[in-house]
C-alpha cells in the first residue's frame, strides 16, 4: 500500500471490479469499486445486484457512506487485452464506435454533473468489504511513532 499524508495520493491496492449503479430515474447514482478475491488471503465482495441494498462507502472518510438500491447495474471493466494468452480478446471497437459510446455515456449523466459552472460531484465509492480491507492494510502498514 502506498501511504501519503495527501489522501488523493493513497492507492487502493488489490484486484477490483467497477460497477455503475443507476437510480429509478435512469441517472447514474455513483460508481462503486468492489474487491475481487485473490484466491488466497482475501475473499471477493458481493457483486452489486439490481433491487438489492448495498452499502457504498467513501474510500477514506469513515463517516461518509450511503445505502443504494440500484434500479440497474452496469459492469464497467471488460478485458480487452490478455498478454498471457495472445493479446487482444474479442471484437475491437472502431474509433467511431468508441466516440459514440462516450457520447452515450455523457448523455446518461445528470445535467448538474456536466454543467460548466459549479458542477456537482460524481461519487466513486468502495464496497464495505473493500473499505475494511483498505483500512486494515492502512493500520497495519502505518509506522508507529515511538516516544521516550
XYZ file of N, CA, C and O in Angstrom:
592
model
N 0.858 -1.184 0.000
C 0.000 0.000 0.000
C 0.897 1.238 0.000
O 1.898 1.287 0.707
N 0.555 2.206 -0.819
C 1.278 3.473 -0.835
C 0.616 4.394 0.178
O -0.576 4.693 0.073
N 1.380 4.851 1.162
C 0.857 5.743 2.184
C 1.282 7.167 1.892
O 2.382 7.411 1.412
N 0.407 8.117 2.188
C 0.704 9.525 1.967
C -0.153 10.358 2.904
O -1.259 9.951 3.282
N 0.353 11.524 3.282
C -0.447 12.468 4.072
C -1.575 13.048 3.221
O -2.605 13.439 3.735
N -1.371 13.083 1.915
C -2.361 13.592 0.979
C -3.225 12.411 0.516
O -2.750 11.536 -0.217
N -4.493 12.380 0.935
C -5.358 11.227 0.642
C -5.528 10.973 -0.847
O -5.759 9.841 -1.257
N -5.404 11.999 -1.668
C -5.549 11.827 -3.114
C -4.462 10.904 -3.652
O -4.653 10.220 -4.650
N -3.323 10.844 -2.984
C -2.194 10.049 -3.456
C -2.198 8.609 -2.933
O -1.389 7.808 -3.364
N -3.081 8.283 -1.997
C -3.132 6.931 -1.451
C -3.780 6.001 -2.471
O -4.868 6.278 -2.984
N -3.091 4.901 -2.778
C -3.610 3.927 -3.733
C -4.478 2.908 -3.019
O -4.245 2.581 -1.858
N -5.461 2.388 -3.725
C -6.313 1.323 -3.190
C -5.794 0.018 -3.785
O -5.983 -0.243 -4.967
N -5.104 -0.795 -2.978
C -4.464 -1.995 -3.525
C -5.455 -3.129 -3.781
O -6.597 -3.095 -3.327
N -4.992 -4.125 -4.497
C -5.785 -5.332 -4.731
C -6.546 -5.278 -6.036
O -6.677 -4.243 -6.687
N -7.070 -6.451 -6.408
C -7.886 -6.549 -7.619
C -9.273 -6.008 -7.328
O -9.863 -6.293 -6.287
N -9.789 -5.227 -8.275
C -11.090 -4.603 -8.104
C -11.898 -4.711 -9.387
O -11.342 -4.864 -10.463
N -13.199 -4.601 -9.240
C -14.109 -4.530 -10.378
C -14.991 -3.296 -10.132
O -15.414 -3.063 -9.000
N -15.242 -2.528 -11.174
C -16.037 -1.306 -11.030
C -17.421 -1.503 -11.646
O -17.572 -2.145 -12.689
N -18.415 -0.936 -10.973
C -19.802 -1.007 -11.429
C -20.412 0.383 -11.358
O -20.082 1.172 -10.479
N -21.336 0.679 -12.273
C -22.108 1.914 -12.231
C -23.512 1.548 -11.772
O -24.159 0.665 -12.339
N -23.995 2.246 -10.734
C -25.314 1.987 -10.167
C -26.272 3.100 -10.595
O -25.974 4.284 -10.420
N -27.411 2.713 -11.164
C -28.398 3.657 -11.679
C -29.601 3.705 -10.760
O -30.007 2.688 -10.190
N -30.207 4.900 -10.651
C -31.392 5.093 -9.825
C -32.675 4.888 -10.596
O -32.672 4.541 -11.784
N -33.786 5.165 -9.934
C -35.106 4.946 -10.527
C -35.369 5.827 -11.742
O -36.109 5.451 -12.635
N -34.763 7.006 -11.786
C -34.991 7.921 -12.903
C -34.070 7.634 -14.088
O -34.124 8.327 -15.092
N -33.208 6.624 -13.957
C -32.321 6.255 -15.049
C -30.961 6.928 -15.015
O -30.106 6.629 -15.835
N -30.734 7.858 -14.077
C -29.447 8.538 -13.967
C -28.461 7.660 -13.204
O -28.839 6.964 -12.272
N -27.190 7.735 -13.541
C -26.185 7.053 -12.718
C -26.095 7.737 -11.353
O -25.997 8.958 -11.273
N -26.163 6.948 -10.287
C -26.058 7.496 -8.932
C -24.603 7.616 -8.507
O -24.194 8.623 -7.946
N -23.838 6.556 -8.752
C -22.426 6.524 -8.384
C -21.765 5.326 -9.017
O -22.429 4.425 -9.521
N -20.447 5.331 -9.002
C -19.657 4.164 -9.392
C -19.107 3.561 -8.113
O -18.762 4.292 -7.184
N -19.052 2.246 -8.057
C -18.546 1.575 -6.868
C -17.489 0.551 -7.278
O -17.660 -0.163 -8.262
N -16.390 0.543 -6.532
C -15.341 -0.459 -6.722
C -15.559 -1.570 -5.705
O -15.731 -1.306 -4.517
N -15.537 -2.794 -6.198
C -15.764 -3.979 -5.379
C -14.511 -4.837 -5.430
O -13.951 -5.040 -6.514
N -14.054 -5.308 -4.283
C -12.876 -6.161 -4.248
C -13.134 -7.512 -4.898
O -14.202 -8.102 -4.741
N -12.150 -7.987 -5.656
C -12.225 -9.294 -6.302
C -11.324 -10.227 -5.512
O -10.186 -9.871 -5.201
N -11.790 -11.415 -5.196
C -10.994 -12.364 -4.429
C -9.705 -12.722 -5.132
O -9.648 -12.806 -6.357
N -8.664 -12.934 -4.333
C -7.364 -13.284 -4.914
C -7.092 -14.782 -4.824
O -6.008 -15.239 -5.144
N -8.082 -15.536 -4.356
C -7.915 -16.987 -4.276
C -7.120 -17.439 -3.064
O -6.864 -18.618 -2.899
N -6.751 -16.531 -2.198
C -5.948 -16.913 -1.048
C -6.275 -16.105 0.185
O -7.103 -16.480 0.995
N -5.650 -14.920 0.289
C -5.763 -14.136 1.513
C -7.067 -13.363 1.622
O -7.438 -12.941 2.698
N -7.758 -13.162 0.532
C -8.934 -12.308 0.576
C -10.045 -12.873 -0.295
O -9.832 -13.231 -1.434
N -11.236 -12.916 0.276
C -12.410 -13.321 -0.494
C -12.957 -12.108 -1.232
O -12.770 -10.976 -0.811
N -13.642 -12.346 -2.317
C -14.246 -11.251 -3.064
C -15.474 -10.706 -2.359
O -16.080 -11.367 -1.517
N -15.833 -9.476 -2.678
C -17.027 -8.850 -2.127
C -18.234 -9.222 -2.974
O -18.083 -9.550 -4.151
N -19.435 -9.149 -2.398
C -20.629 -9.420 -3.207
C -20.750 -8.408 -4.357
O -20.453 -7.234 -4.191
N -21.169 -8.889 -5.487
C -21.360 -8.038 -6.664
C -22.670 -7.274 -6.491
O -23.666 -7.843 -6.039
N -22.715 -5.988 -6.841
C -23.982 -5.255 -6.741
C -25.047 -5.884 -7.635
O -24.747 -6.311 -8.752
N -26.252 -5.944 -7.123
C -27.352 -6.576 -7.838
C -28.542 -5.624 -7.889
O -28.817 -4.928 -6.906
N -29.224 -5.617 -9.015
C -30.414 -4.772 -9.164
C -31.433 -5.117 -8.087
O -31.699 -6.283 -7.816
N -31.983 -4.071 -7.453
C -33.026 -4.255 -6.454
C -32.530 -4.634 -5.071
O -33.333 -4.721 -4.146
N -31.238 -4.861 -4.899
C -30.695 -5.208 -3.583
C -29.946 -4.024 -3.000
O -29.198 -3.338 -3.697
N -30.136 -3.806 -1.708
C -29.481 -2.704 -0.998
C -27.990 -3.001 -0.853
O -27.601 -4.107 -0.500
N -27.157 -1.985 -1.120
C -25.706 -2.135 -0.995
C -25.149 -0.930 -0.256
O -25.494 0.211 -0.569
N -24.278 -1.190 0.722
C -23.609 -0.115 1.435
C -22.398 0.326 0.623
O -21.515 -0.478 0.321
N -22.371 1.594 0.249
C -21.258 2.169 -0.518
C -20.578 3.200 0.368
O -21.244 4.027 0.978
N -19.250 3.136 0.428
C -18.514 3.978 1.360
C -17.490 4.834 0.637
O -16.946 4.438 -0.394
N -17.210 6.002 1.219
C -16.107 6.831 0.753
C -14.833 6.045 1.060
O -14.721 5.440 2.126
N -13.868 6.017 0.151
C -12.684 5.181 0.389
C -11.897 5.539 1.636
O -11.276 4.676 2.244
N -11.936 6.809 2.065
C -11.063 7.235 3.150
C -11.768 7.839 4.351
O -11.200 7.892 5.424
N -12.989 8.345 4.183
C -13.708 9.012 5.268
C -14.774 8.060 5.798
O -15.770 7.792 5.125
N -14.568 7.565 7.012
C -15.429 6.536 7.589
C -16.889 6.971 7.719
O -17.804 6.172 7.553
N -17.120 8.255 7.992
C -18.480 8.738 8.217
C -19.269 8.935 6.927
O -20.487 9.039 6.975
N -18.605 8.982 5.784
C -19.307 9.183 4.509
C -19.673 7.828 3.922
O -18.814 7.084 3.463
N -20.956 7.535 3.957
C -21.442 6.267 3.415
C -22.896 6.442 2.992
O -23.590 7.336 3.471
N -23.330 5.573 2.103
C -24.692 5.660 1.594
C -25.167 4.249 1.240
O -24.383 3.421 0.782
N -26.436 3.998 1.499
C -27.039 2.727 1.098
C -27.751 2.959 -0.233
O -28.543 3.892 -0.364
N -27.452 2.136 -1.218
C -28.005 2.302 -2.561
C -28.758 1.038 -2.956
O -28.245 -0.072 -2.808
N -29.973 1.222 -3.449
C -30.720 0.139 -4.073
C -30.818 0.498 -5.554
O -31.597 1.372 -5.940
N -29.996 -0.150 -6.351
C -29.877 0.209 -7.761
C -31.028 -0.368 -8.579
O -31.424 -1.509 -8.397
N -31.530 0.456 -9.464
C -32.539 0.004 -10.423
C -31.870 -0.775 -11.557
O -32.444 -1.703 -12.104
N -30.607 -0.368 -11.872
C -29.837 -1.042 -12.916
C -28.374 -1.013 -12.510
O -27.906 -0.060 -11.897
N -27.635 -2.073 -12.849
C -26.211 -2.181 -12.541
C -25.461 -2.450 -13.837
O -25.840 -3.335 -14.594
N -24.405 -1.671 -14.077
C -23.599 -1.840 -15.281
C -22.156 -2.111 -14.878
O -21.562 -1.354 -14.115
N -21.605 -3.201 -15.387
C -20.197 -3.515 -15.146
C -19.346 -2.625 -16.043
O -19.594 -2.519 -17.242
N -18.327 -1.983 -15.474
C -17.538 -1.020 -16.231
C -16.254 -1.592 -16.812
O -15.747 -1.060 -17.794
N -15.706 -2.635 -16.226
C -14.457 -3.215 -16.728
C -14.733 -4.437 -17.590
O -15.497 -5.311 -17.197
N -14.084 -4.495 -18.731
C -14.144 -5.655 -19.601
C -12.741 -5.902 -20.127
O -12.071 -4.976 -20.582
N -12.283 -7.133 -20.063
C -10.939 -7.454 -20.544
C -10.908 -7.328 -22.061
O -11.735 -7.908 -22.752
N -9.959 -6.531 -22.555
C -9.791 -6.378 -23.995
C -8.413 -6.831 -24.456
O -8.179 -6.980 -25.647
N -7.499 -7.043 -23.494
C -6.150 -7.482 -23.844
C -5.648 -8.425 -22.766
O -5.703 -8.125 -21.579
N -5.178 -9.587 -23.184
C -4.617 -10.577 -22.270
C -3.251 -10.970 -22.795
O -3.143 -11.777 -23.717
N -2.215 -10.379 -22.232
C -0.856 -10.613 -22.702
C -0.392 -12.038 -22.531
O 0.441 -12.521 -23.297
N -0.932 -12.776 -21.563
C -0.523 -14.153 -21.323
C -1.146 -15.123 -22.318
O -0.631 -16.212 -22.533
N -2.261 -14.726 -22.898
C -2.972 -15.639 -23.799
C -3.134 -15.087 -25.205
O -4.165 -15.268 -25.839
N -2.157 -14.371 -25.678
C -2.162 -13.999 -27.092
C -2.617 -12.611 -27.456
O -2.768 -12.309 -28.628
N -2.874 -11.744 -26.516
C -3.165 -10.354 -26.858
C -4.627 -9.993 -26.829
O -5.343 -10.281 -25.873
N -5.099 -9.362 -27.908
C -6.451 -8.823 -27.963
C -7.500 -9.922 -27.835
O -7.352 -11.013 -28.366
N -8.575 -9.594 -27.124
C -9.671 -10.531 -26.890
C -10.944 -9.948 -27.499
O -11.289 -8.805 -27.256
N -11.655 -10.746 -28.267
C -12.946 -10.352 -28.809
C -12.851 -9.263 -29.857
O -11.768 -8.826 -30.231
N -14.005 -8.802 -30.310
C -14.020 -7.775 -31.364
C -13.537 -6.437 -30.810
O -13.842 -6.075 -29.681
N -12.778 -5.712 -31.609
C -12.256 -4.409 -31.209
C -13.167 -3.309 -31.755
O -13.621 -3.377 -32.901
N -13.409 -2.292 -30.952
C -14.239 -1.158 -31.377
C -13.466 -0.286 -32.350
O -12.259 -0.097 -32.204
N -14.186 0.264 -33.305
C -13.580 1.258 -34.186
C -13.559 2.588 -33.439
O -14.219 2.758 -32.405
N -12.836 3.546 -33.961
C -12.784 4.868 -33.348
C -14.177 5.494 -33.304
O -14.574 6.080 -32.292
N -14.945 5.332 -34.369
C -16.308 5.886 -34.419
C -17.197 5.245 -33.355
O -17.994 5.932 -32.705
N -17.068 3.935 -33.167
C -17.860 3.245 -32.135
C -17.469 3.714 -30.743
O -18.333 3.898 -29.872
N -16.176 3.905 -30.513
C -15.710 4.384 -29.208
C -16.235 5.796 -28.930
O -16.687 6.088 -27.819
N -16.215 6.665 -29.939
C -16.730 8.028 -29.778
C -18.230 8.008 -29.486
O -18.722 8.760 -28.650
N -18.952 7.121 -30.161
C -20.397 7.010 -29.937
C -20.677 6.524 -28.513
O -21.587 7.020 -27.852
N -19.884 5.566 -28.039
C -20.050 5.052 -26.673
C -19.839 6.163 -25.647
O -20.619 6.300 -24.702
N -18.800 6.974 -25.832
C -18.530 8.085 -24.911
C -19.680 9.083 -24.946
O -20.135 9.564 -23.898
N -20.179 9.404 -26.133
C -21.298 10.342 -26.257
C -22.535 9.816 -25.529
O -23.235 10.580 -24.847
N -22.800 8.523 -25.641
C -23.944 7.922 -24.950
C -23.761 7.973 -23.438
O -24.715 8.235 -22.697
N -22.540 7.723 -22.966
C -22.263 7.785 -21.527
C -22.466 9.210 -21.005
O -23.008 9.397 -19.915
N -22.037 10.203 -21.765
C -22.212 11.590 -21.346
C -23.688 11.987 -21.332
O -24.132 12.729 -20.454
N -24.473 11.505 -22.295
C -25.913 11.795 -22.324
C -26.622 11.211 -21.112
O -27.632 11.744 -20.667
N -26.095 10.098 -20.579
C -26.730 9.430 -19.452
C -26.474 10.141 -18.121
O -27.159 9.873 -17.140
N -25.492 11.052 -18.074
C -25.153 11.742 -16.829
C -26.166 12.830 -16.490
O -26.744 13.440 -17.384
N -26.329 13.081 -15.201
C -27.206 14.164 -14.759
C -26.644 15.497 -15.252
O -25.433 15.713 -15.241
N -27.512 16.417 -15.654
C -27.045 17.713 -16.156
C -26.223 18.510 -15.139
O -25.304 19.223 -15.509
N -26.538 18.374 -13.837
C -25.793 19.148 -12.838
C -24.342 18.688 -12.713
O -23.468 19.448 -12.296
N -24.046 17.476 -13.117
C -22.670 16.976 -13.091
C -21.877 17.548 -14.269
O -20.685 17.813 -14.157
N -22.553 17.776 -15.391
C -21.887 18.213 -16.614
C -21.859 19.724 -16.803
O -21.205 20.205 -17.733
N -22.544 20.479 -15.967
C -22.565 21.937 -16.164
C -21.155 22.513 -15.989
O -20.340 21.992 -15.218
N -20.874 23.588 -16.693
C -19.537 24.188 -16.693
C -19.264 25.002 -15.433
O -18.139 25.086 -14.972
N -20.294 25.633 -14.878
C -20.120 26.451 -13.681
C -20.630 25.674 -12.471
O -21.774 25.220 -12.451
N -19.768 25.495 -11.482
C -20.116 24.823 -10.234
C -20.747 23.437 -10.457
O -21.865 23.179 -10.020
N -20.052 22.528 -11.139
C -20.631 21.199 -11.379
C -20.749 20.391 -10.088
O -19.962 20.564 -9.154
N -21.761 19.533 -10.034
C -21.927 18.634 -8.900
C -20.855 17.550 -8.963
O -20.360 17.207 -10.037
N -20.514 17.014 -7.825
C -19.501 15.954 -7.746
C -20.131 14.604 -8.078
O -21.217 14.286 -7.602
N -19.457 13.842 -8.905
C -19.901 12.472 -9.186
C -19.171 11.553 -8.217
O -17.955 11.592 -8.115
N -19.904 10.732 -7.516
C -19.324 9.928 -6.446
C -18.747 8.610 -6.964
O -19.372 7.923 -7.756
N -17.566 8.300 -6.479
C -16.947 6.999 -6.697
C -16.697 6.423 -5.311
O -15.988 7.017 -4.507
N -17.316 5.288 -5.038
C -17.275 4.685 -3.710
C -16.602 3.329 -3.760
O -16.258 2.826 -4.832
N -16.435 2.740 -2.591
C -15.943 1.369 -2.479
C -16.960 0.561 -1.689
O -17.740 1.102 -0.909
N -16.942 -0.751 -1.885
C -17.822 -1.632 -1.123
C -17.362 -1.672 0.331
O -16.229 -1.296 0.654
N -18.224 -2.127 1.198
C -17.885 -2.209 2.615
C -16.690 -3.133 2.838
O -15.787 -2.820 3.611
N -16.648 -4.247 2.137
C -15.528 -5.183 2.287
C -14.213 -4.589 1.828
O -13.173 -4.763 2.480
N -14.223 -3.858 0.703
C -13.002 -3.223 0.212
C -12.561 -2.110 1.156
O -11.370 -1.925 1.408
N -13.516 -1.373 1.724
C -13.205 -0.338 2.702
C -12.484 -0.943 3.912
O -11.451 -0.437 4.355
N -13.026 -2.029 4.436
C -12.415 -2.679 5.615
C -11.026 -3.226 5.285
O -10.103 -3.112 6.090
N -10.865 -3.820 4.102
C -9.572 -4.335 3.665
C -8.547 -3.199 3.567
O -7.424 -3.307 4.072
N -8.932 -2.091 2.934
C -8.050 -0.943 2.777
C -7.632 -0.386 4.132
O -6.446 -0.133 4.374
N -8.567 -0.217 5.035
C -8.251 0.380 6.334
C -7.461 -0.575 7.224
O -6.631 -0.123 8.023
N -7.685 -1.859 7.076
C -6.852 -2.830 7.810
C -5.400 -2.730 7.339
O -4.476 -2.673 8.153
N -5.193 -2.697 6.027
C -3.837 -2.535 5.490
C -3.218 -1.219 5.942
O -2.044 -1.159 6.298
N -4.009 -0.175 5.904
C -3.547 1.145 6.292
C -3.029 1.126 7.727
O -1.945 1.629 8.027
N -3.810 0.543 8.636
C -3.419 0.473 10.041
C -2.198 -0.422 10.241
O -1.330 -0.135 11.060
N -2.120 -1.496 9.484
C -1.005 -2.445 9.614
C 0.302 -1.834 9.108
O 1.359 -2.045 9.706
N 0.245 -1.085 8.026
C 1.441 -0.572 7.374
C 1.886 0.810 7.852
O 3.003 1.223 7.575
N 1.018 1.530 8.538
C 1.404 2.859 9.010
C 2.398 2.719 10.149
O 2.131 2.019 11.132
N 3.547 3.394 10.040
C 4.547 3.290 11.115
C 4.008 3.883 12.427
O 3.278 4.862 12.425
N 4.399 3.265 13.519
C 4.006 3.735 14.850
C 5.117 4.640 15.361
O 6.287 4.278 15.367
N 4.739 5.837 15.787
C 5.711 6.793 16.311
C 6.133 6.341 17.701
O 5.309 5.978 18.537
N 7.435 6.319 17.924
C 7.980 5.931 19.235
C 8.253 7.173 20.069
O 8.901 8.111 19.608
N 7.736 7.201 21.283
C 8.003 8.274 22.212
C 8.768 7.714 23.401
O 8.473 6.641 23.897
N 9.726 8.483 23.866
C 10.511 8.009 25.011
C 10.511 9.047 26.100
O 10.337 10.195 25.927
